[in-house]
Short mmCIF file of C-alpha atoms and ligand atoms in Angstrom, two decimals:
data_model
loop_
_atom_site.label_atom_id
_atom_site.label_comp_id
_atom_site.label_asym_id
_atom_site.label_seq_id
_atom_site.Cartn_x
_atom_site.Cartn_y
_atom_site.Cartn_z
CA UNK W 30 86.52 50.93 151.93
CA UNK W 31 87.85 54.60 152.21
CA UNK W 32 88.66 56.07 155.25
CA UNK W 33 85.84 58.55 156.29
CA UNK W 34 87.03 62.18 155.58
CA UNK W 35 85.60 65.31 157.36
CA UNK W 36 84.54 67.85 155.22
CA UNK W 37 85.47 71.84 155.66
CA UNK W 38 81.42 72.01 155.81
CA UNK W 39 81.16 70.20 159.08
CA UNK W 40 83.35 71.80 160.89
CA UNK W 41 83.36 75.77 159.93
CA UNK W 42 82.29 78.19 157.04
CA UNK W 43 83.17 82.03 156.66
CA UNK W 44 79.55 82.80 156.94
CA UNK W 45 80.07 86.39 157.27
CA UNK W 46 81.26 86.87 154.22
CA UNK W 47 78.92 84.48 152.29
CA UNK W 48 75.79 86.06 153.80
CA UNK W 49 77.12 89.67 152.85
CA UNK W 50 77.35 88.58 149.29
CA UNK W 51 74.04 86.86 149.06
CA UNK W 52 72.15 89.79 150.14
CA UNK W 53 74.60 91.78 147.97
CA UNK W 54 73.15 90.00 145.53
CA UNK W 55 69.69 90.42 144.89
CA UNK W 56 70.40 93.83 144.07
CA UNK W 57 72.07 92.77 141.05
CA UNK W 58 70.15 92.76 137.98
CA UNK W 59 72.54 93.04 134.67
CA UNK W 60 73.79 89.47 134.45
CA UNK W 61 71.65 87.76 136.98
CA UNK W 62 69.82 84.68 136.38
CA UNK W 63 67.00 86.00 138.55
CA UNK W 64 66.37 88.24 135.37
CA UNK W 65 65.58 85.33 132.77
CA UNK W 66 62.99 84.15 134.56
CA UNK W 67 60.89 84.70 137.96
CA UNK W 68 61.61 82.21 140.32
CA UNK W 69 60.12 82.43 143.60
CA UNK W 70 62.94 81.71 146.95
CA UNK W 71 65.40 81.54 144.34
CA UNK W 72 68.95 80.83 146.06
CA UNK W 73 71.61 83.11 145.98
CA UNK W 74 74.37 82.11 144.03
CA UNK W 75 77.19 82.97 146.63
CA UNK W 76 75.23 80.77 148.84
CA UNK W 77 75.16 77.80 146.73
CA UNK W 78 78.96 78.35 145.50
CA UNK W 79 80.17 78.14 148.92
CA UNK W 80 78.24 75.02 150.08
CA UNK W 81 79.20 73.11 147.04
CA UNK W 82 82.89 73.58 147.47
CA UNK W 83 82.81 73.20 151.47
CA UNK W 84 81.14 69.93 151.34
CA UNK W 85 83.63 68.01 148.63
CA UNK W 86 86.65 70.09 150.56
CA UNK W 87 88.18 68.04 153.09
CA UNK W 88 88.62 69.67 156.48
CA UNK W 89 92.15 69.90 157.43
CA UNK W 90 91.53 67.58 160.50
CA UNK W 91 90.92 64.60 158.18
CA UNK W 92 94.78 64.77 157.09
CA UNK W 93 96.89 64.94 160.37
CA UNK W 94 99.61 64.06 158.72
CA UNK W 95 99.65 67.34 156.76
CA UNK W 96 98.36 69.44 159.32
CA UNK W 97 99.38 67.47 162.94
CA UNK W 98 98.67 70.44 165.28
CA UNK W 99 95.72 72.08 165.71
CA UNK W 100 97.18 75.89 164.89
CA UNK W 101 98.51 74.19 161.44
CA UNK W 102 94.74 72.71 161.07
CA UNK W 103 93.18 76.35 161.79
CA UNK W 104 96.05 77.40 159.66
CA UNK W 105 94.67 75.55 156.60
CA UNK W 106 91.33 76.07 157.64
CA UNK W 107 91.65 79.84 157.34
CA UNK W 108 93.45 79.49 153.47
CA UNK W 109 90.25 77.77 152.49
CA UNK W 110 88.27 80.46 154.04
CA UNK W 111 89.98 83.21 151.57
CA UNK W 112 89.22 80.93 148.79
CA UNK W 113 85.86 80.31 149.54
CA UNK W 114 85.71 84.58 150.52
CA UNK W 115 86.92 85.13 146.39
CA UNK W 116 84.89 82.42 145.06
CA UNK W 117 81.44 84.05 146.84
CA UNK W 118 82.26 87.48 144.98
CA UNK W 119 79.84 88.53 141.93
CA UNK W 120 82.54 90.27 139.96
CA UNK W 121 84.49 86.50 140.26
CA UNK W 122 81.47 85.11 138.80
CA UNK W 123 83.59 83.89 135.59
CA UNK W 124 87.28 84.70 136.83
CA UNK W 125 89.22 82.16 135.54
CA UNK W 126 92.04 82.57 137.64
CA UNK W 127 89.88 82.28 141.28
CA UNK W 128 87.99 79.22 139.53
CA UNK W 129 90.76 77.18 138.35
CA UNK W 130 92.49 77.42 142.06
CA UNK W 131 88.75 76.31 143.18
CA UNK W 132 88.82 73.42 140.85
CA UNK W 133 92.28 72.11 141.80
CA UNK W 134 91.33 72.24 145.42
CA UNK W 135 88.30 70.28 144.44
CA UNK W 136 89.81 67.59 142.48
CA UNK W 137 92.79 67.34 145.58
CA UNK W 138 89.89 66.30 147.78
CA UNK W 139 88.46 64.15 145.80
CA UNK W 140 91.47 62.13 144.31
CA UNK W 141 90.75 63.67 141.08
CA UNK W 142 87.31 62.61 140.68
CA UNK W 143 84.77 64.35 142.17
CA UNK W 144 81.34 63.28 142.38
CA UNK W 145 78.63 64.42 140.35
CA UNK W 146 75.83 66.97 141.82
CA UNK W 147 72.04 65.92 141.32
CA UNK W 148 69.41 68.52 142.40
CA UNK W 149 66.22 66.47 142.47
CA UNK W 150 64.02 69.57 142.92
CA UNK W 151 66.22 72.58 141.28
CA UNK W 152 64.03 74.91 141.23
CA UNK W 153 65.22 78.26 139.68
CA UNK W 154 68.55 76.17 138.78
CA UNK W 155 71.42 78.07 141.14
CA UNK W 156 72.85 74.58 142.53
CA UNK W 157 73.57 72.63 139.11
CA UNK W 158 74.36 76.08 137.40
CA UNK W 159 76.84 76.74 140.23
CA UNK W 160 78.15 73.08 140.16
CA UNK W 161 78.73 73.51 136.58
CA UNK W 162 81.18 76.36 137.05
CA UNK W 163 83.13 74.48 139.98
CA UNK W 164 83.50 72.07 136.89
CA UNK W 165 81.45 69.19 138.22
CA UNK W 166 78.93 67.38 136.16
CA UNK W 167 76.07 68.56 137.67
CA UNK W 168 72.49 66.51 137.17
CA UNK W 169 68.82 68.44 137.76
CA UNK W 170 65.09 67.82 137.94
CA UNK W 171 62.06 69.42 139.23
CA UNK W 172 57.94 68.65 139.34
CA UNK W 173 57.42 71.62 137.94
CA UNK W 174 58.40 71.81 134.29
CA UNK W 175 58.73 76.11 134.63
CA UNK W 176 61.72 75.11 136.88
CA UNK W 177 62.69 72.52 134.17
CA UNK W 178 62.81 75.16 131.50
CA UNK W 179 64.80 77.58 133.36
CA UNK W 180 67.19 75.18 134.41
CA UNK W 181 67.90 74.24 130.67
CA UNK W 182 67.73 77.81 129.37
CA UNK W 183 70.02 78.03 132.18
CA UNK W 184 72.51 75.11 132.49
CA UNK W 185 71.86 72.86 129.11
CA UNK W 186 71.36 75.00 126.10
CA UNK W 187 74.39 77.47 126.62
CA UNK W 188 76.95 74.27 126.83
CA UNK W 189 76.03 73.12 123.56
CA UNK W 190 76.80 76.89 121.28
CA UNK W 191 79.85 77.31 123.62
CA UNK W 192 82.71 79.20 121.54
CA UNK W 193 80.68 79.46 118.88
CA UNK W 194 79.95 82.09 116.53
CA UNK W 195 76.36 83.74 116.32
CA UNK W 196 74.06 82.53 113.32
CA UNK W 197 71.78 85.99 113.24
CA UNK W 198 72.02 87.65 109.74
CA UNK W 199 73.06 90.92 110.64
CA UNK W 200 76.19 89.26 113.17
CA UNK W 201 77.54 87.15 110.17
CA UNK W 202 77.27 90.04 107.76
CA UNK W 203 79.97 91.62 109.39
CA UNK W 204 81.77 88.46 111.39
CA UNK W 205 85.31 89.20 111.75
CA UNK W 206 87.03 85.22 111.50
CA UNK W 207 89.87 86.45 113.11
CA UNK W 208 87.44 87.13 116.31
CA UNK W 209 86.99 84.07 118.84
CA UNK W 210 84.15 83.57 120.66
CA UNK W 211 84.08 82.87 124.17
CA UNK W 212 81.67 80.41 126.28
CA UNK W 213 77.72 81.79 125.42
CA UNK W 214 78.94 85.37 123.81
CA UNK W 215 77.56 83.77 120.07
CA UNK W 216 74.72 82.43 121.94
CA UNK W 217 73.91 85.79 123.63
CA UNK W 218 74.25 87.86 119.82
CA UNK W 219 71.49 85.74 118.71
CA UNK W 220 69.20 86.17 122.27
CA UNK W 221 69.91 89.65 121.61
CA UNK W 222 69.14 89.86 117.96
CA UNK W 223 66.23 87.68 118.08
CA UNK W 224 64.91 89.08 121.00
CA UNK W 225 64.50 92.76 119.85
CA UNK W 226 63.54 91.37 116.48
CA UNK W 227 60.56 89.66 118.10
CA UNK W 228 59.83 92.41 120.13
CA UNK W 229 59.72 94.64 116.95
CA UNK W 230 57.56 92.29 115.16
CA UNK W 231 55.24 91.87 118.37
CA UNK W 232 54.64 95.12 118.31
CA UNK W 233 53.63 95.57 114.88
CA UNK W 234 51.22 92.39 115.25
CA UNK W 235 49.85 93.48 118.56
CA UNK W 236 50.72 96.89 119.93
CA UNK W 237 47.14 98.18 118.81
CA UNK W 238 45.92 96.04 121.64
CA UNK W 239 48.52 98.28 123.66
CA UNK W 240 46.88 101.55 123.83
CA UNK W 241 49.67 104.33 125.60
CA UNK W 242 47.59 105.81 128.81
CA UNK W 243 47.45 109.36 128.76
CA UNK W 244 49.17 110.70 132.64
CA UNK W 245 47.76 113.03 135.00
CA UNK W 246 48.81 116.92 134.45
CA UNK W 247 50.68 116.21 138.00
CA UNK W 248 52.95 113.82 135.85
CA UNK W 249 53.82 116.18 133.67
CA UNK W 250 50.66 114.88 131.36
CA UNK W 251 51.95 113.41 128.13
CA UNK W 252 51.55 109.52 126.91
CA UNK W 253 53.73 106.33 129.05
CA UNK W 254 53.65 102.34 127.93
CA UNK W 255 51.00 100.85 130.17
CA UNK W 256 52.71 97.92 132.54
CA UNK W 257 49.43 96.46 134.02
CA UNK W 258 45.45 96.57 133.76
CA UNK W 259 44.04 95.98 137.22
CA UNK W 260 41.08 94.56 136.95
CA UNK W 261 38.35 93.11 139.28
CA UNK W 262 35.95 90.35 138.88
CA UNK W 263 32.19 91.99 139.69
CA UNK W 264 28.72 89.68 140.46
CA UNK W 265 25.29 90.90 140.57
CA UNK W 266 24.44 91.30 144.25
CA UNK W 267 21.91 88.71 145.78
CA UNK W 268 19.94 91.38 147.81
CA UNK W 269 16.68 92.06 145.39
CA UNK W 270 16.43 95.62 146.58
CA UNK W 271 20.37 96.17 145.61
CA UNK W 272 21.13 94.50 142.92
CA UNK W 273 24.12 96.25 141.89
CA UNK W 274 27.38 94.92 140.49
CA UNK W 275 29.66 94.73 143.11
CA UNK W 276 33.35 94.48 143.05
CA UNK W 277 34.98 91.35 144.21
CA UNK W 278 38.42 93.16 145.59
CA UNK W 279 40.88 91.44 148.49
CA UNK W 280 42.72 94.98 148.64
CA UNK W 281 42.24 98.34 147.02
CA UNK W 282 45.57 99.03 147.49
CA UNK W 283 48.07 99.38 144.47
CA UNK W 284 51.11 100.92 146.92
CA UNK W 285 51.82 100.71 150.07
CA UNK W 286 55.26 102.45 150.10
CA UNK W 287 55.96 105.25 152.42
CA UNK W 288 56.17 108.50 150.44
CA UNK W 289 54.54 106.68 147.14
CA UNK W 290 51.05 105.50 148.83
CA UNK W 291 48.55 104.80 146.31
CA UNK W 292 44.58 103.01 146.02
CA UNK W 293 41.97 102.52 144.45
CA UNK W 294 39.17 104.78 146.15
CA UNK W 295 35.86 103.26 145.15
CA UNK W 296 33.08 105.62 145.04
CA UNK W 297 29.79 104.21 145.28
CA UNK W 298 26.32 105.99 144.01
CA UNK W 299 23.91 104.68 146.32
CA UNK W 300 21.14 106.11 143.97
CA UNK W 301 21.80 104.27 141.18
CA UNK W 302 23.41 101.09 142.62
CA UNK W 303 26.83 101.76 140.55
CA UNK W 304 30.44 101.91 141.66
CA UNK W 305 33.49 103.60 139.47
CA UNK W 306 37.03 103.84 140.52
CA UNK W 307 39.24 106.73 141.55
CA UNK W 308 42.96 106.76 141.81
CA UNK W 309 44.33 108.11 145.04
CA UNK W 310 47.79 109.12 146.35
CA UNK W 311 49.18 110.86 149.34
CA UNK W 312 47.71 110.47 152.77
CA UNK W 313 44.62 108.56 153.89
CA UNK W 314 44.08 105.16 152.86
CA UNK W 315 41.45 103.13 150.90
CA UNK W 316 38.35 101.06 152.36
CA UNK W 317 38.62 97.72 153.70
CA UNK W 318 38.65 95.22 150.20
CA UNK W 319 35.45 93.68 149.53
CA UNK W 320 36.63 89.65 150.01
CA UNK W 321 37.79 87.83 152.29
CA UNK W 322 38.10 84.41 153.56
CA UNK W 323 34.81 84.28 155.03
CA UNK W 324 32.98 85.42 152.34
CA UNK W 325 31.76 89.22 150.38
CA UNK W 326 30.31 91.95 150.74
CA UNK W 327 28.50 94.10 148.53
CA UNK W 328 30.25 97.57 148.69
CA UNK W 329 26.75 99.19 147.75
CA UNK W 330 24.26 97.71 150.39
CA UNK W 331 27.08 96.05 153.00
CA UNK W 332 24.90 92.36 152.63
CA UNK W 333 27.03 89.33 153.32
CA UNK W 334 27.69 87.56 150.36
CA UNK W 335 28.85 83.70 151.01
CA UNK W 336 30.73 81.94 148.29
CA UNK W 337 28.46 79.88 147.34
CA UNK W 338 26.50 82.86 145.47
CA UNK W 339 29.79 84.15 143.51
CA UNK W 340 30.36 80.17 142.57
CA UNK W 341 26.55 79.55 141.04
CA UNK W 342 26.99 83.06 139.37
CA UNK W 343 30.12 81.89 137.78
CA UNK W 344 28.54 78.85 136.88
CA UNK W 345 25.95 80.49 135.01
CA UNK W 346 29.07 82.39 133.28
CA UNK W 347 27.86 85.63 135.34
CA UNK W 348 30.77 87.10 136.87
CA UNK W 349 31.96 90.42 134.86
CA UNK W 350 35.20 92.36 134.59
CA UNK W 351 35.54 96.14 135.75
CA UNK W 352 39.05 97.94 135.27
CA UNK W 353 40.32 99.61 138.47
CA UNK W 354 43.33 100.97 137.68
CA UNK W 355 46.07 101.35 135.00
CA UNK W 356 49.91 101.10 136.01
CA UNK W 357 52.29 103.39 133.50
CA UNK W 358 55.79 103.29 133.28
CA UNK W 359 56.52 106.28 134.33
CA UNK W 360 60.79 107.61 134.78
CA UNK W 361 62.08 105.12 137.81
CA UNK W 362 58.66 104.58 139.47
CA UNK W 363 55.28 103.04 138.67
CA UNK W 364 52.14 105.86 137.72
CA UNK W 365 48.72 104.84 138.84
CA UNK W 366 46.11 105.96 136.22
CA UNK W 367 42.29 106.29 136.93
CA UNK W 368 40.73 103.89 134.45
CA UNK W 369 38.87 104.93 131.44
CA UNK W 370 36.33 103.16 129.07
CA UNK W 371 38.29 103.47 125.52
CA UNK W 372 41.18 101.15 128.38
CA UNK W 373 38.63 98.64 129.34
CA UNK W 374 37.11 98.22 125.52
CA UNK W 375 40.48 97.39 123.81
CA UNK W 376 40.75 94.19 125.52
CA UNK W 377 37.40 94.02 123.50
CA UNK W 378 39.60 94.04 120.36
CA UNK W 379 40.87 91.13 120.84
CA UNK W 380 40.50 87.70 119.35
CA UNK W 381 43.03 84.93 119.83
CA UNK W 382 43.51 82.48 117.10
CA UNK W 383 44.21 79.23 119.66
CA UNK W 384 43.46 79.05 122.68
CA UNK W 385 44.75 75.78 125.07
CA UNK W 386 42.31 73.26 125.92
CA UNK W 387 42.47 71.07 128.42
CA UNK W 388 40.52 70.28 131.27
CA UNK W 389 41.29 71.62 134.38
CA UNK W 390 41.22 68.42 137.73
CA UNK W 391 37.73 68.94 139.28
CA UNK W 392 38.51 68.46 143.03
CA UNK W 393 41.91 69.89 144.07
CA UNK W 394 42.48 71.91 146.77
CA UNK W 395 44.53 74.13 144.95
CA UNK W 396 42.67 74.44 141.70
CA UNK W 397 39.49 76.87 142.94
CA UNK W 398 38.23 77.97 139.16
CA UNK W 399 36.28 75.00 138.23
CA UNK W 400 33.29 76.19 141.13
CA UNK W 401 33.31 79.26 139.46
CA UNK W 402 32.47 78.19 136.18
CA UNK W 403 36.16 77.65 134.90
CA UNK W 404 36.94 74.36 134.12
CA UNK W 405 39.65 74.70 131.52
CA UNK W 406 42.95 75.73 130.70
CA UNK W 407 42.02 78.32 128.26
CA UNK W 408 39.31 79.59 130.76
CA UNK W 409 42.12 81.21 133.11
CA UNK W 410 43.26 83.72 130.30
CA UNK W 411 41.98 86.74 129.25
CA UNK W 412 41.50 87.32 125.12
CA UNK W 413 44.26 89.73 124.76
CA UNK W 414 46.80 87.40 127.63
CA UNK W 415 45.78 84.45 124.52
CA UNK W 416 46.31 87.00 121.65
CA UNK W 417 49.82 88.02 122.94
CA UNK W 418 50.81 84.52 123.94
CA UNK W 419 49.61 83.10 120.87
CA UNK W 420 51.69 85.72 119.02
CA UNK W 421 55.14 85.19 120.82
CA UNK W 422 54.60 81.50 120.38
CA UNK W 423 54.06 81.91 116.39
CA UNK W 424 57.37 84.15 116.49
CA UNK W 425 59.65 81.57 118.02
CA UNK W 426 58.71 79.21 115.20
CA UNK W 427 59.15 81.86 112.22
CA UNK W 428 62.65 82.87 114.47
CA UNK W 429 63.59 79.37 113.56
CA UNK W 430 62.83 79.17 110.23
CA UNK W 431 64.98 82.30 109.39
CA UNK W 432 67.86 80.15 110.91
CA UNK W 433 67.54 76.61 109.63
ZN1 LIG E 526 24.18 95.06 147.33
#
């Protein structure tokens, strides 16, 4: 049996400098694997680095015949520490130089054979993807296959083009054979080229479903590239001497961000039992939303409205759609947009081809659209979320066929 062996983790860790570069790092976008796919409590890459390495490096204590005293231990200790304080770095991400002297201290801990790493429940992928660059053979899984698939895009497609060339037509017209290619740069030609070409074709498919909001004269008017449609879900209200459709809103606010406040100011005619939506900036702040846990209430006549009216209207396929607000891309911040009706009716324009059925379970806690008259799959999309989805899926196919 071998002689239990301390590891550096269980004794001491240069935490300062591995917490400075995980919060250094999620402001890091160009490069980061937080930007191939949204991951929520996604864990910082410094973070898993330095954990993987202290817990196969032994602690100097475990070899007092190296390192008798305890200053020669500390000693030790504190050359680890300026390995680990290189290794955390971003910019050392793929240094080959600070990695190889990782490795080898690896490998001298482990009498050349380190274990491998499994990550039952991966998540966003950062421990396997970080125990494949400390050259271990790292193992993952999750429940959820969205973690799955980033952890492959991540960790288990890149491995297999590694050093090789890119297969797009415009990169081999001009391939220069005397070039090399190094670990994914082929693979991340053809992401490239493929990726704009879809987007290009996308837009010629669908981009009339895309309609360019026109921005307030305080914006400088002109046209921006719409990033969201807010919407809310409206139900006749119970009260027969109301009636109206009211607006089933948690929050009517779109910012809450000091100088950049912004909501949804809904103003109700009392006369004629309607409601429209007004965009708001500045000071002040919006009414108190219209849901909550305990129930609703109708913005027009202020009668309760318990759940169990919203979930019989949905069975009876009664609940509407009203736009509140339009987001625009506007230069380095977000432009709220009053909605208009020629916004709301394009989503009219659309008519998916497929759409995914499957039923949805009937009783689970977590799964509320089925009371409201959604049972399936398909029934949690809108027609132009189906039409684009639809679209991008057809492209990866024809994006295929180009190739093979
Ligand atoms: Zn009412």
């Amino acid at each position: 049996m071998h002689e239990y062996r301390k590891k550096l983790i269980e004794v001491a860790l240069p935490l300062e400098a591995i917490n400075k570069e995980a919060a250094r790092e999620k402001s890091i976008r160009h490069g980061h694997p937080s930007t191939l796919h949204l991951w929520w409590a996604r864990r910082p890459l410094a973070a898993c680095r330095a954990v993987l390495f202290a817990s196969l490096v032994d602690d100097p204590s475990s070899h007092p015949e190296q390192f008798p005293t305890e200053e020669a231990q500390e000693q030790e200790r504190q050359r680890l520490f300026r390995i680990i304080e290189e290794l955390v770095k971003w910019e050392n991400s793929n240094n080959e130089t600070v990695l190889e002297a990782v490795r080898a201290e690896i490998l001298k801990s482990t009498n050349g054979s380190p274990p491998p790493v499994l990550d039952p429940f991966c998540g966003g992928g950062s421990i396997p993807l970080e125990a494949q660059r400390l050259g271990l053979e790292a193992h993952a899984s999750d429940l959820n296959p969205v973690a799955v698939l980033i952890t492959k895009a991540l960790i288990e497609i890149p491995p297999k083009f590694a050093g090789k060339p890119p297969v797009n037509p415009e990169s081999r017209k001009k391939l220069d054979h005397s070039k090399s290619w190094h670990g994914a740069q082929g693979l991340a030609e053809d992401v490239r080229y493929y990726g704009k070409w879809m987007r290009d074709e996308a837009e010629k498919r669908i981009g009339h479903l895309y309609p360019k909001v026109k921005l307030p004269k305080e914006y400088g008017g002109g046209e921006a590239t719409v990033i969201a449609w807010l919407w809310a879900r409206t139900v006749k209200c119970p009260n027969p001497a109301c009636g109206a459709q009211m607006p089933l809103v948690r929050s009517f606010w779109l910012s809450t961000k000091g100088n950049k406040k912004a909501w949804v100011e809904p103003v109700v005619d009392k006369k004629n039992k309607t409601v429209r939506f007004e965009v708001k900036t500045g000071n002040g702040e919006p009414p108190a939303g219209t849901v909550n846990r305990r129930g609703a209430t109708c913005i027009v006549c202020g009668t309760p409205v318990p759940f169990s009216h919203i979930r019989s209207e949905g069975m009876e396929h009664l609940i509407m759609e009203d736009l509140m607000a339009v987001v625009a891309q506007g230069q380095r911040q977000r432009i709220y947009v009053e909605p208009n009706h020629a916004q709301a009716e394009f989503v009219k324009n659309a008519h998916p081809s497929w759409k995914p059925d499957c039923s949805l379970p009937k009783r689970h806690r977590n799964l509320q659209t089925p009371a409201y008259g959604m049972p399936n799959v398909g029934d949690l999309f809108t027609s132009r979320q189906l039409v684009a989805l639809t679209t991008f899926s057809d492209l990866v196919c024809e994006a295929r066929g180009s190739v093979f």
